[in-house]
Coordinates of C-alpha atoms and ligand atoms in Angstrom, one line a residue:
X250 CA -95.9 -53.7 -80.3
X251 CA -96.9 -51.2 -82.9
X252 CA -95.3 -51.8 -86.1
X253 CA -92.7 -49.4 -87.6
X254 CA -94.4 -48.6 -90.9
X255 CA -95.4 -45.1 -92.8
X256 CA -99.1 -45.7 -92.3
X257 CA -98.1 -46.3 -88.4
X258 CA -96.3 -43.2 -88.4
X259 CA -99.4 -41.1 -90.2
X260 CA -101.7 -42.8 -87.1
X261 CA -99.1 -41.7 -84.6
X262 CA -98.7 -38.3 -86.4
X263 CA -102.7 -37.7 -86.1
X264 CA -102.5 -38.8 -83.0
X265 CA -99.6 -36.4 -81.7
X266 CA -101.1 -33.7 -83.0
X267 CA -105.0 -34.5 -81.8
X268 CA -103.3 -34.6 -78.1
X269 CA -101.0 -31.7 -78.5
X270 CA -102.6 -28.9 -76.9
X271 CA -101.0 -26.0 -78.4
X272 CA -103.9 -23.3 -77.0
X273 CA -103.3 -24.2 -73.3
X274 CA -99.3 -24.5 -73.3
X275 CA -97.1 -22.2 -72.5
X276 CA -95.1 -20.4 -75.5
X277 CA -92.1 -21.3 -73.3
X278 CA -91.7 -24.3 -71.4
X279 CA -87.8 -24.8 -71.0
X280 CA -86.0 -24.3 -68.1
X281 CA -81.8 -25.2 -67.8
X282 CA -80.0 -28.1 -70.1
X283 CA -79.2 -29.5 -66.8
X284 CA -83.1 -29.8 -65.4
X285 CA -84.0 -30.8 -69.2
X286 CA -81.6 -34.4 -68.9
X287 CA -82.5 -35.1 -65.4
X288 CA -86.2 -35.1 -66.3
X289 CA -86.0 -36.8 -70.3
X290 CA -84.7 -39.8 -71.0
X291 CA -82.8 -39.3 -74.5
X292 CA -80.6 -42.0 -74.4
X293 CA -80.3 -44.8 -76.9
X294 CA -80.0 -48.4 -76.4
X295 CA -79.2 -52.1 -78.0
X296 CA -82.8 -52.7 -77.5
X297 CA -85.5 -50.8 -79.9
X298 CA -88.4 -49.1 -79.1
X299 CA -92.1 -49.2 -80.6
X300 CA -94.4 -46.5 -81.7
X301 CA -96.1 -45.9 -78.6
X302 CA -92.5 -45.0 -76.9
X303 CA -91.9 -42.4 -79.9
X304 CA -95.4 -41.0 -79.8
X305 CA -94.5 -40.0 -76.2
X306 CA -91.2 -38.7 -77.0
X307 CA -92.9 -36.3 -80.0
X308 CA -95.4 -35.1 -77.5
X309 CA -92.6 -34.3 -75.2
X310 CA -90.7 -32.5 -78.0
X311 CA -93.3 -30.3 -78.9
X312 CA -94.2 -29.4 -75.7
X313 CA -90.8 -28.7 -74.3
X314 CA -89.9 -27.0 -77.4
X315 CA -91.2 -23.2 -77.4
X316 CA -94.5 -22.5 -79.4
X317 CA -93.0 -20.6 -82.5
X318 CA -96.6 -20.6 -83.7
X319 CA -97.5 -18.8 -81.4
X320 CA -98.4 -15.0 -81.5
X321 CA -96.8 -14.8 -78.1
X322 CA -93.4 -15.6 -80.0
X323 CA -91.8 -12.6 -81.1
X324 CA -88.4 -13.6 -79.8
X325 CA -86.9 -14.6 -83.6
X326 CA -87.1 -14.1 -87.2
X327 CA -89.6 -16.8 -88.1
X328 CA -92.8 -16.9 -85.6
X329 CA -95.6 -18.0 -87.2
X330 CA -96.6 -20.9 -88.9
X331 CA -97.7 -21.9 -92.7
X332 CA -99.7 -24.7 -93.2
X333 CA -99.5 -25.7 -97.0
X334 CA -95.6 -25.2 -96.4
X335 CA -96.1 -27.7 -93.5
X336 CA -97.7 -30.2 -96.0
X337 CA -95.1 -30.1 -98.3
X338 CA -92.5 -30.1 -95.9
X339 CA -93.8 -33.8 -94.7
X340 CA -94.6 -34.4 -98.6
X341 CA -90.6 -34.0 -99.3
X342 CA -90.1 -36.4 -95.9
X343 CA -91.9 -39.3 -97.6
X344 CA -90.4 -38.9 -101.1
X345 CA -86.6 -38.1 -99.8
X346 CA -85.5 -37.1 -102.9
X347 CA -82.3 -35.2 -103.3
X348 CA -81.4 -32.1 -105.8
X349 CA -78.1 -33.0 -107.3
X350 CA -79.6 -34.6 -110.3
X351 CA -83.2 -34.0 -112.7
X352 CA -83.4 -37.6 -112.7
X353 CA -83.6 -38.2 -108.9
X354 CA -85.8 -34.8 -108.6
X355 CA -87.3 -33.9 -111.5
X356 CA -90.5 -32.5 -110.1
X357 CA -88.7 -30.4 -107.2
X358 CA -85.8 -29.0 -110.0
X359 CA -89.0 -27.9 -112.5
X360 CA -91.0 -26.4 -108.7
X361 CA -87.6 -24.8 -107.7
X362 CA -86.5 -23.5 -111.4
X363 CA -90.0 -21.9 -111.6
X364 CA -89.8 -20.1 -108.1
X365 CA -86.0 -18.9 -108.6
X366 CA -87.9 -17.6 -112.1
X367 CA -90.6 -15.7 -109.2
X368 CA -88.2 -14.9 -107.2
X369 CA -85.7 -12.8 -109.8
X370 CA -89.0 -11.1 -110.9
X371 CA -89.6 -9.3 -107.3
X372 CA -86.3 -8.7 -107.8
X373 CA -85.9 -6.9 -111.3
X374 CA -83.1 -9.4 -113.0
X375 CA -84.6 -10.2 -115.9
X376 CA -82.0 -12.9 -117.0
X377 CA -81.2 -13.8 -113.6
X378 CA -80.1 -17.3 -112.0
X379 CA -80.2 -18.7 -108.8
X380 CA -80.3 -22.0 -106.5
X381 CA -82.1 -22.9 -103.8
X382 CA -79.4 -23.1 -100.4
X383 CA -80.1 -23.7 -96.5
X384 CA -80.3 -20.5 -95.5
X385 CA -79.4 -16.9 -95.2
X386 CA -75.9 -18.2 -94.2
X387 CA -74.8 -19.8 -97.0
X388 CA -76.5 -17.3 -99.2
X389 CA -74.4 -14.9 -98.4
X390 CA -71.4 -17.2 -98.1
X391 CA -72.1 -18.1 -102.3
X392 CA -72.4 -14.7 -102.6
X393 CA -68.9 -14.0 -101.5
X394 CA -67.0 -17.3 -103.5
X395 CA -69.2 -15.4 -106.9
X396 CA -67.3 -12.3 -105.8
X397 CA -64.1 -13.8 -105.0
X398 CA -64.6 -15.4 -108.6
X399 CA -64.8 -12.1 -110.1
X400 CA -62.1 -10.2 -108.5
X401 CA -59.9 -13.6 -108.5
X402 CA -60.5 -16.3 -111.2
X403 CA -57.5 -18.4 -110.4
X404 CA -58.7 -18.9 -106.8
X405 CA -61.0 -21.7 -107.7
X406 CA -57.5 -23.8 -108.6
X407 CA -54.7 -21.9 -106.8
X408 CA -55.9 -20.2 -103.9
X409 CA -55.7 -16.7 -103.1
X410 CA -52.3 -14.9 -103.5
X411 CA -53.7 -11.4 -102.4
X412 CA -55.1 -9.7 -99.8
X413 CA -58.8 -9.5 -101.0
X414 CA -61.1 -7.0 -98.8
X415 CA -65.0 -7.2 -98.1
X416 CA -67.1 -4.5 -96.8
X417 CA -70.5 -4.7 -94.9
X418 CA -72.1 -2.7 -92.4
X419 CA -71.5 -2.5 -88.3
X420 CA -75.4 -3.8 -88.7
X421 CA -74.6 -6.8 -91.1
X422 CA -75.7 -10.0 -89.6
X423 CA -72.5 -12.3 -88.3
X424 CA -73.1 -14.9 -91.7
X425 CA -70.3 -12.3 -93.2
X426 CA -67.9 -13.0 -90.5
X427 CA -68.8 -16.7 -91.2
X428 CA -68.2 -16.9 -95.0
X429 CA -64.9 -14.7 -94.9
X430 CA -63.7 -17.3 -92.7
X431 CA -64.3 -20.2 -94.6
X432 CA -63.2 -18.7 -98.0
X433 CA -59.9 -17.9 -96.6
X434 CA -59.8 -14.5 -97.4
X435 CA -59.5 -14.0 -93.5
X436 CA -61.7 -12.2 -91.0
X437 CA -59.3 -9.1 -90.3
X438 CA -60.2 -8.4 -94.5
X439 CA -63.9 -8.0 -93.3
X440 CA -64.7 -4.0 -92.9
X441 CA -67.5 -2.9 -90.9
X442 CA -68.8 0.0 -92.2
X443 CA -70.4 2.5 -89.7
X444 CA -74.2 2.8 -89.9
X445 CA -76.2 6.1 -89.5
X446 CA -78.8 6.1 -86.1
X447 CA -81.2 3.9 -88.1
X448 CA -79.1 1.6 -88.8
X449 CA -78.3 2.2 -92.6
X450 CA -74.8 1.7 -94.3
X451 CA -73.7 5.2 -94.7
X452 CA -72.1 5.5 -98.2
X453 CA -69.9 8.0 -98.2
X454 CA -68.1 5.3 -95.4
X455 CA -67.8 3.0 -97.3
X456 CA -66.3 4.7 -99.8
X457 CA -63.6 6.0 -97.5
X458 CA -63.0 2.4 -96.5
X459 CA -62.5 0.8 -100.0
X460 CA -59.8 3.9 -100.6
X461 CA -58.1 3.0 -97.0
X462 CA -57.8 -0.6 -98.6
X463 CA -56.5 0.8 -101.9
X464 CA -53.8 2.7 -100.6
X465 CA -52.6 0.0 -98.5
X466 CA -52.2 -2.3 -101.5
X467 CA -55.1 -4.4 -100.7
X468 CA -57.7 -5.6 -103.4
X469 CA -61.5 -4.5 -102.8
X470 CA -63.9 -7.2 -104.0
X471 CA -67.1 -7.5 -102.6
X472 CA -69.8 -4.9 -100.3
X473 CA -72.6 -6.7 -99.0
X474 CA -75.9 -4.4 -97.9
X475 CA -78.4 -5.5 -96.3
X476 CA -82.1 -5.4 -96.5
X477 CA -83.7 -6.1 -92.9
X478 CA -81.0 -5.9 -90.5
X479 CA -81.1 -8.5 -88.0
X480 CA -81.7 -5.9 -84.9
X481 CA -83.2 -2.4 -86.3
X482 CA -84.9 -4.2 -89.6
X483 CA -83.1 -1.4 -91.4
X484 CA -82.7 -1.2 -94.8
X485 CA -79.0 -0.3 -96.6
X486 CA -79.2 2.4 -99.0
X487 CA -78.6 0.5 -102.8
X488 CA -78.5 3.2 -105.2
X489 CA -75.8 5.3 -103.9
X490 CA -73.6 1.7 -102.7
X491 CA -74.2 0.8 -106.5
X492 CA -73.2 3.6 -107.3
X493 CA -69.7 2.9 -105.2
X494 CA -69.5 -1.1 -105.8
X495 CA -69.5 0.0 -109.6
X496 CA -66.8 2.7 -109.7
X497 CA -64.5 0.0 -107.9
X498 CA -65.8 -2.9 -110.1
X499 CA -66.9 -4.8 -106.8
X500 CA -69.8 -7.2 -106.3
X501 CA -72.5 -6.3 -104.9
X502 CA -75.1 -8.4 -102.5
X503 CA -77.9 -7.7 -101.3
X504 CA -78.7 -9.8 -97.9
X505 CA -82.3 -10.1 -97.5
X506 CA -82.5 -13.0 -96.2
X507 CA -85.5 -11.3 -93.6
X508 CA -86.2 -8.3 -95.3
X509 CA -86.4 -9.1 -99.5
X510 CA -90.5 -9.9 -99.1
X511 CA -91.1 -6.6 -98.9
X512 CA -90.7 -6.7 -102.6
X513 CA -94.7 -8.3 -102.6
X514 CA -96.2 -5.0 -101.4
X515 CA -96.8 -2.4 -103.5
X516 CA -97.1 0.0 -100.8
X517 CA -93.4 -0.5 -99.1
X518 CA -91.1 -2.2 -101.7
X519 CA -89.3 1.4 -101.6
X520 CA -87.8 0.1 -98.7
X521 CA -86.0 -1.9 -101.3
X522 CA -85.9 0.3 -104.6
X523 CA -82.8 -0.5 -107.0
X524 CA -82.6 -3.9 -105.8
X525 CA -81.8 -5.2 -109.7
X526 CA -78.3 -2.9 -109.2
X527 CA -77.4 -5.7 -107.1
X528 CA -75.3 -8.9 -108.5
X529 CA -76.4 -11.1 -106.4
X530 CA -79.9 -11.3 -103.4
X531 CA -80.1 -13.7 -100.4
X532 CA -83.7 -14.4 -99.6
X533 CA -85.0 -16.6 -96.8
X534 CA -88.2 -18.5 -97.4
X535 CA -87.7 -19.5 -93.8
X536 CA -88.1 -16.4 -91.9
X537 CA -90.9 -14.4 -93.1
X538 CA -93.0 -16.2 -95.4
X539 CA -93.0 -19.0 -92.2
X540 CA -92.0 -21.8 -94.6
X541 CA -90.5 -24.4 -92.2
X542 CA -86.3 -24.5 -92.0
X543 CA -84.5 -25.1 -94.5
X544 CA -86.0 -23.2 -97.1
X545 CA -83.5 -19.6 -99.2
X546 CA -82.2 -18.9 -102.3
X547 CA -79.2 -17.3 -103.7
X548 CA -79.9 -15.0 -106.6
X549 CA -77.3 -14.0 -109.4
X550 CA -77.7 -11.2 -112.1
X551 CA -75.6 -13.2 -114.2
X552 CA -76.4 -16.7 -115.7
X553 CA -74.1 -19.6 -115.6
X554 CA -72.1 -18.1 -112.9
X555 CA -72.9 -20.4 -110.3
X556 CA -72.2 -23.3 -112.2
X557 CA -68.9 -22.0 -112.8
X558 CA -68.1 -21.4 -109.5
X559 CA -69.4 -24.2 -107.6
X560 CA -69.4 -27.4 -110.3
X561 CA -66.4 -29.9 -110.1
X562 CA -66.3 -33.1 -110.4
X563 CA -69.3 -36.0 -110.2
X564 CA -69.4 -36.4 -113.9
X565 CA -68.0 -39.8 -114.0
X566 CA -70.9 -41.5 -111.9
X567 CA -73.5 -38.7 -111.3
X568 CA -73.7 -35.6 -113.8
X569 CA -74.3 -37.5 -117.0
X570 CA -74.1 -35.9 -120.2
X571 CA -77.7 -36.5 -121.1
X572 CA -80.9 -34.7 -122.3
X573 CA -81.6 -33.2 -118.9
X574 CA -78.1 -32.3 -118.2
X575 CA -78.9 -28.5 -117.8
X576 CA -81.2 -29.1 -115.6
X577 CA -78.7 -31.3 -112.8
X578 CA -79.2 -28.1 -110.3
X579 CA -76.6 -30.0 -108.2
X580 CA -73.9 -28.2 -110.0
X581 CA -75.1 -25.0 -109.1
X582 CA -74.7 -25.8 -105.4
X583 CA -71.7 -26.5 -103.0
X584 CA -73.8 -29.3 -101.3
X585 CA -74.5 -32.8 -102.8
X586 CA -77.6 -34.5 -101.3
X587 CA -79.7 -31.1 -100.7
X588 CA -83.0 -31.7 -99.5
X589 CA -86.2 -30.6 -102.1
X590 CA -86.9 -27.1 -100.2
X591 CA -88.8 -26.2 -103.6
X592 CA -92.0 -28.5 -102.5
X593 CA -92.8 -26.3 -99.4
X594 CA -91.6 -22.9 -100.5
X595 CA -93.6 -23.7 -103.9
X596 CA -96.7 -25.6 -102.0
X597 CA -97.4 -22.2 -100.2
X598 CA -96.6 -20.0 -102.6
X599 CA -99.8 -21.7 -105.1
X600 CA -101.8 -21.2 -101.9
X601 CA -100.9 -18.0 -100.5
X602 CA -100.4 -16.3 -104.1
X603 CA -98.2 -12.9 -104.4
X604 CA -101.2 -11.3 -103.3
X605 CA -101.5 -13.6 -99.9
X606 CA -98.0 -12.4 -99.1
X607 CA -98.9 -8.9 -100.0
X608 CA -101.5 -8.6 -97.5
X609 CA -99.3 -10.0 -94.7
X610 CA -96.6 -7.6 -95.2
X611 CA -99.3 -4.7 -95.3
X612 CA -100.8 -5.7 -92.2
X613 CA -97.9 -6.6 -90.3
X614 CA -96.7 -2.9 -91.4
X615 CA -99.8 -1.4 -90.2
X616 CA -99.7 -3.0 -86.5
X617 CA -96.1 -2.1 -86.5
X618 CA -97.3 1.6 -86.7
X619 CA -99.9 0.8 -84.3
X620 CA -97.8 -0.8 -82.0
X621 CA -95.6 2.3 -82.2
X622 CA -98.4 5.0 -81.3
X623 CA -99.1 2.6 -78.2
X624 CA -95.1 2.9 -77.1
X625 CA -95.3 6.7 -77.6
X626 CA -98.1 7.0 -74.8
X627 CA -96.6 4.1 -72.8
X628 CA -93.7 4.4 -70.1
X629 CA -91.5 2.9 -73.0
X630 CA -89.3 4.6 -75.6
X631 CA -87.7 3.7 -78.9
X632 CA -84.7 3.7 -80.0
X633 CA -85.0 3.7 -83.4
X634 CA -87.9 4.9 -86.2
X635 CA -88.8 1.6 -87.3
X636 CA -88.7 1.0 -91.3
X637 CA -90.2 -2.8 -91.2
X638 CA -90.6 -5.2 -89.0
X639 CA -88.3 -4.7 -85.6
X640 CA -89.1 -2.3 -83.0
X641 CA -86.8 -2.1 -80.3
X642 CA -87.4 -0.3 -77.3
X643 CA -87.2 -0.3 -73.6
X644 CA -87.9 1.7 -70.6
X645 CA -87.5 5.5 -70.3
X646 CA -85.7 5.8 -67.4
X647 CA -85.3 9.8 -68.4
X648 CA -81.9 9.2 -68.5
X649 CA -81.4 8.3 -64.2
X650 CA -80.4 4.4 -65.3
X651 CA -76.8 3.6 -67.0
X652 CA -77.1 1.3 -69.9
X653 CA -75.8 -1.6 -67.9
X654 CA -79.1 -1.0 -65.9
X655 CA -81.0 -0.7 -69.0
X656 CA -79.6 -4.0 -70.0
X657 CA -80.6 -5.6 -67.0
X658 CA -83.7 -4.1 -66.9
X659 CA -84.8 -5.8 -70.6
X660 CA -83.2 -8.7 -69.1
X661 CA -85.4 -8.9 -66.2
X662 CA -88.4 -8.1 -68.3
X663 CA -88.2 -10.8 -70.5
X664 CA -87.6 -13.2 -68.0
X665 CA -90.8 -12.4 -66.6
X666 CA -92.6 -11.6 -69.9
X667 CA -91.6 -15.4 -70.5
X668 CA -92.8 -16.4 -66.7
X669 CA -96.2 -15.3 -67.0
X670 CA -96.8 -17.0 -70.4
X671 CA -97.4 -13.1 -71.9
X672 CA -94.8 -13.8 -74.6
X673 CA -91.3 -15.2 -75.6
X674 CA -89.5 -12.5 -75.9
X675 CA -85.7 -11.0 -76.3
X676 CA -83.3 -8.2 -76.0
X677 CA -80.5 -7.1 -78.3
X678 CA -77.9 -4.0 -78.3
X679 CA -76.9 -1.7 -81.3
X680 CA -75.0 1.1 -81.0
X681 CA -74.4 0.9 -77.6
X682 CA -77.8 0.6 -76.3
X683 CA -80.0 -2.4 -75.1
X684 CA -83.6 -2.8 -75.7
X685 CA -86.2 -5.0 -76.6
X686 CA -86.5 -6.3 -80.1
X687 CA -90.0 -7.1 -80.9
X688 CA -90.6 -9.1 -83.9
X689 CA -93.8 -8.9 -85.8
X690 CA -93.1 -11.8 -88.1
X691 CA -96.5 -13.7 -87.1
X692 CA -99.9 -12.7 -88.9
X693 CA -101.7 -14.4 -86.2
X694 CA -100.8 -11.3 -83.8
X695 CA -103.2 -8.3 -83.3
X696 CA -103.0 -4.8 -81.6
X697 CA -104.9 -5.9 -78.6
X698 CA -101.8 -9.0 -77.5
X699 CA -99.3 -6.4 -78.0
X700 CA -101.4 -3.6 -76.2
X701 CA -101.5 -6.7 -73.3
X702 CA -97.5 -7.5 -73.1
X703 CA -97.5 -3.5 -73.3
X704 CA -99.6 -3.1 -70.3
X705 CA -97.7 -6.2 -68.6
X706 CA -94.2 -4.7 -69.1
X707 CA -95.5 -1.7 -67.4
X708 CA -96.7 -3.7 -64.1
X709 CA -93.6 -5.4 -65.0
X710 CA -91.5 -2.6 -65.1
X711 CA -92.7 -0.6 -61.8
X712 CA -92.0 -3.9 -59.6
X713 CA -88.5 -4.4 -60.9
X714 CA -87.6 -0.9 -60.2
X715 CA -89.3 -1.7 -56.6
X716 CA -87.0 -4.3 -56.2
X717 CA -83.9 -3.4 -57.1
X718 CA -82.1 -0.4 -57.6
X719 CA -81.3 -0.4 -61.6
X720 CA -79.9 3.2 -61.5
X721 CA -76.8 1.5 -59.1
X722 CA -75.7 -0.9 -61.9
Ligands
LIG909 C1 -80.0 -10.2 -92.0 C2 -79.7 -11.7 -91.8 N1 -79.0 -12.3 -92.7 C3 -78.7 -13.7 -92.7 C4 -79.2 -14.4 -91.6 C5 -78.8 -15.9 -91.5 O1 -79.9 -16.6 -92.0 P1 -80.0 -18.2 -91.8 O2 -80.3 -18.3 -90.4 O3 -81.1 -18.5 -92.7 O4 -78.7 -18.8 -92.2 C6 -80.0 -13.8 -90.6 C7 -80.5 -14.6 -89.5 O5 -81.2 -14.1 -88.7 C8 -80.2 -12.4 -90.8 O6 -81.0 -11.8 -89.9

């Protein structure tokens, strides 16, 4: 029997990963839930296992799992894979300390004050706050509670006694619908704001929505853009919604939990000009700088805010009044134990440099315009004029198939773009219209693999149409 011990687990680890093949499996292996349990054994007995028995399970769940390494991913937000984060990620595993307190994580609280510090820089608050959360998500879910704080002080004690309103796009990702909810300011009191054709919040909309609220009595409180929609990769307009958010004295957020590294390149951080007219950023460590999950940060324009909001009680047996009191970033958070995120995020950061994640952004840009010039000679169209990072197209069908045949069209093509090991992919619908969102999220991926899924949607593409009639549907 192998013994249960870390230095075990490193051997088994090296051994793992010497024996997982990762350039001859497929990016996708999985088939239904129901085929998964009648072939692996997950259950868990009186009896315990050895090493060799979980050496064969980890092998099993990295090959089942898909290969978001891989350049064939472009399926999600976060294909791709950083190795110093990696490191620190299984650094943090070993030392399992938790962020409540400086004296149980005093490296991690100095790592993560210093990359909120980075982090407010890209984004222009010069006396800005933040704290390290698990995601996107709860980002923008803080965000809303700072708001709610603003417009409502007494909530924090009493509750809500009026009928607050929030405002985000048609594009905003579903996090909003999420954090409405468990505020209890209710879900009917989130307004979705109608988008132009690329996918941008259009201003003078959401103006006419926050005076709809007025009249009806209601109290206007928060607009959240965003930076990188989730589908389009569009990018809200800020100057104009500041603008707006300020002549109603609401807060407003800034969602960039995908899009906010653009603020690393030079050459396309217009994308996001007049981000320090927010109050608060969300930005996700986790989706394109490829840090393992869990790994964002909330951002706040105003210092001590958080700690305002989200601190109560603890200080009888953990928060104690000592030297390093200020620095307990617990009471900054809404969680308790929280995981030391800042080791990985901060590990690759020293290694990658601003400059690393400059280049990356640059060159993901440039295939993005490359891959675009391909789709304009292909049998392909887009449907929107791609600002970063998502291009979603599908098949020009000049207009002969309805869009429930388009839909089933980029549902057939994926299926098979998945089949043939050519790549992971998926479809989504905005406005109306399905196609397929391509994600360029992964460094490792070059013209010449997206010229080859190109070239197989196209063989793809004439047999579907030869085997079913798409234009009936
Ligand atoms: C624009 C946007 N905001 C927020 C989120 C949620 O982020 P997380 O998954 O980190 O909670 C996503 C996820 O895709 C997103 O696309």
């Amino acid at each position: 029997m192998t013994k249960h011990s870390v230095q075990n687990s490193l051997l088994v680890l090296n051994s793992v990963i010497d024996r997982y093949d990762t350039k001859n499996r497929p990016v996708s292996n999985n088939g239904s839930a129901m085929q998964l349990r009648a072939k692996l054994d997950v259950s868990l007995g009186d009896d315990g296992a050895d090493m060799s028995e979980l050496e064969e399970m980890a092998l099993n769940y990295l090959n089942i799992n898909p290969d978001v390494s891989s350049a064939k991913f472009n399926k999600l937000l976060y294909s791709g894979l950083n190795a110093p984060a990696l490191f620190g990620d299984w650094v943090t595993s070993i030392s399992n300390a938790t962020m409540h307190t400086y004296q149980v994580s005093p490296v991690a609280t100095l790592m993560e004050l210093e990359l909120i510090n980075q982090w407010n820089k890209l984004v222009g608050f010069n006396q800005g706050e933040g704290v390290m959360v698990s995601g996107g998500s709860q980002a923008n879910l803080i965000a809303m509670l700072l708001a709610r704080h603003k417009a409502c002080p007494q909530a924090k004690t009493q509750g809500i006694r009026q009928t607050l309103v929030a405002y985000v796009s048609d594009q905003a990702h579903y996090s909003s619908l999420k954090a409405i909810n468990v505020l209890g300011i209710g879900s009917d009191n989130l307004i979705s704001v109608a988008s132009d054709e690329q996918g941008r919040i259009i201003p003078a909309a959401l103006e006419e929505a926050i005076k709809i609220s007025m009249s009806l009595g209601h109290r206007p409180f928060y607009v959240g853009l965003t930076a990188g929609t989730t589908v389009l990769g569009a990018y809200d307009p800020v100057a104009p919604c500041a603008a707006i958010a300020k002549h109603f004295d609401l807060w407003l957020h800034i969602d960039g939990a995908w899009g906010a590294p653009i603020l690393f390149s030079s050459k396309h951080r217009h994308l996001l000009a007049d981000a320090n007219l927010a109050d608060s950023v969300a930005w996700d460590a986790h989706k394109l700088m490829n840090v393992p999950l869990t790994a964002a940060v909330i951002l706040t324009k105003e210092q001590g805010l958080l700690k305002e909001v989200c601190s109560g009680g603890g200080s009888d047996y953990l928060f104690h009044a000592d030297e390093n009191a200020a620095y307990n970033l617990g009471e900054r958070s809404i969680q308790c134990g929280r995981r030391a995120d800042a080791l990985k995020v901060w590990m690759s950061w020293k290694a990658i440099g601003n400059k690393g994640f400059e280049e990356k952004i640059d060159y993901l840009q440039q295939l993005k315009t490359d891959f675009v010039a391909l789709l304009a000679k292909s049998r392909f169209e887009l449907l929107h004029q791609p600002s970063y990072l998502n291009v979603l197209f599908r098949y020009n069908s000049a207009e002969t198939l309805s869009e429930q045949g388009h839909k089933t069209l980029c549902i057939d093509i994926c299926a098979k773009l998945k089949q043939q090991d050519i790549a992971y992919s998926d479809y989504a619908s905005c406005k109306g219209r399905s196609g397929i969102r391509l994600i360029l999220a992964n460094a490792n991926i070059n013209i010449e693999q997206l010229q080859k899924m190109l070239t197989a949607c196209d063989v793809i593409v004439i047999s579907l149409l030869a085997e079913r009639d798409y234009s009936a549907l």
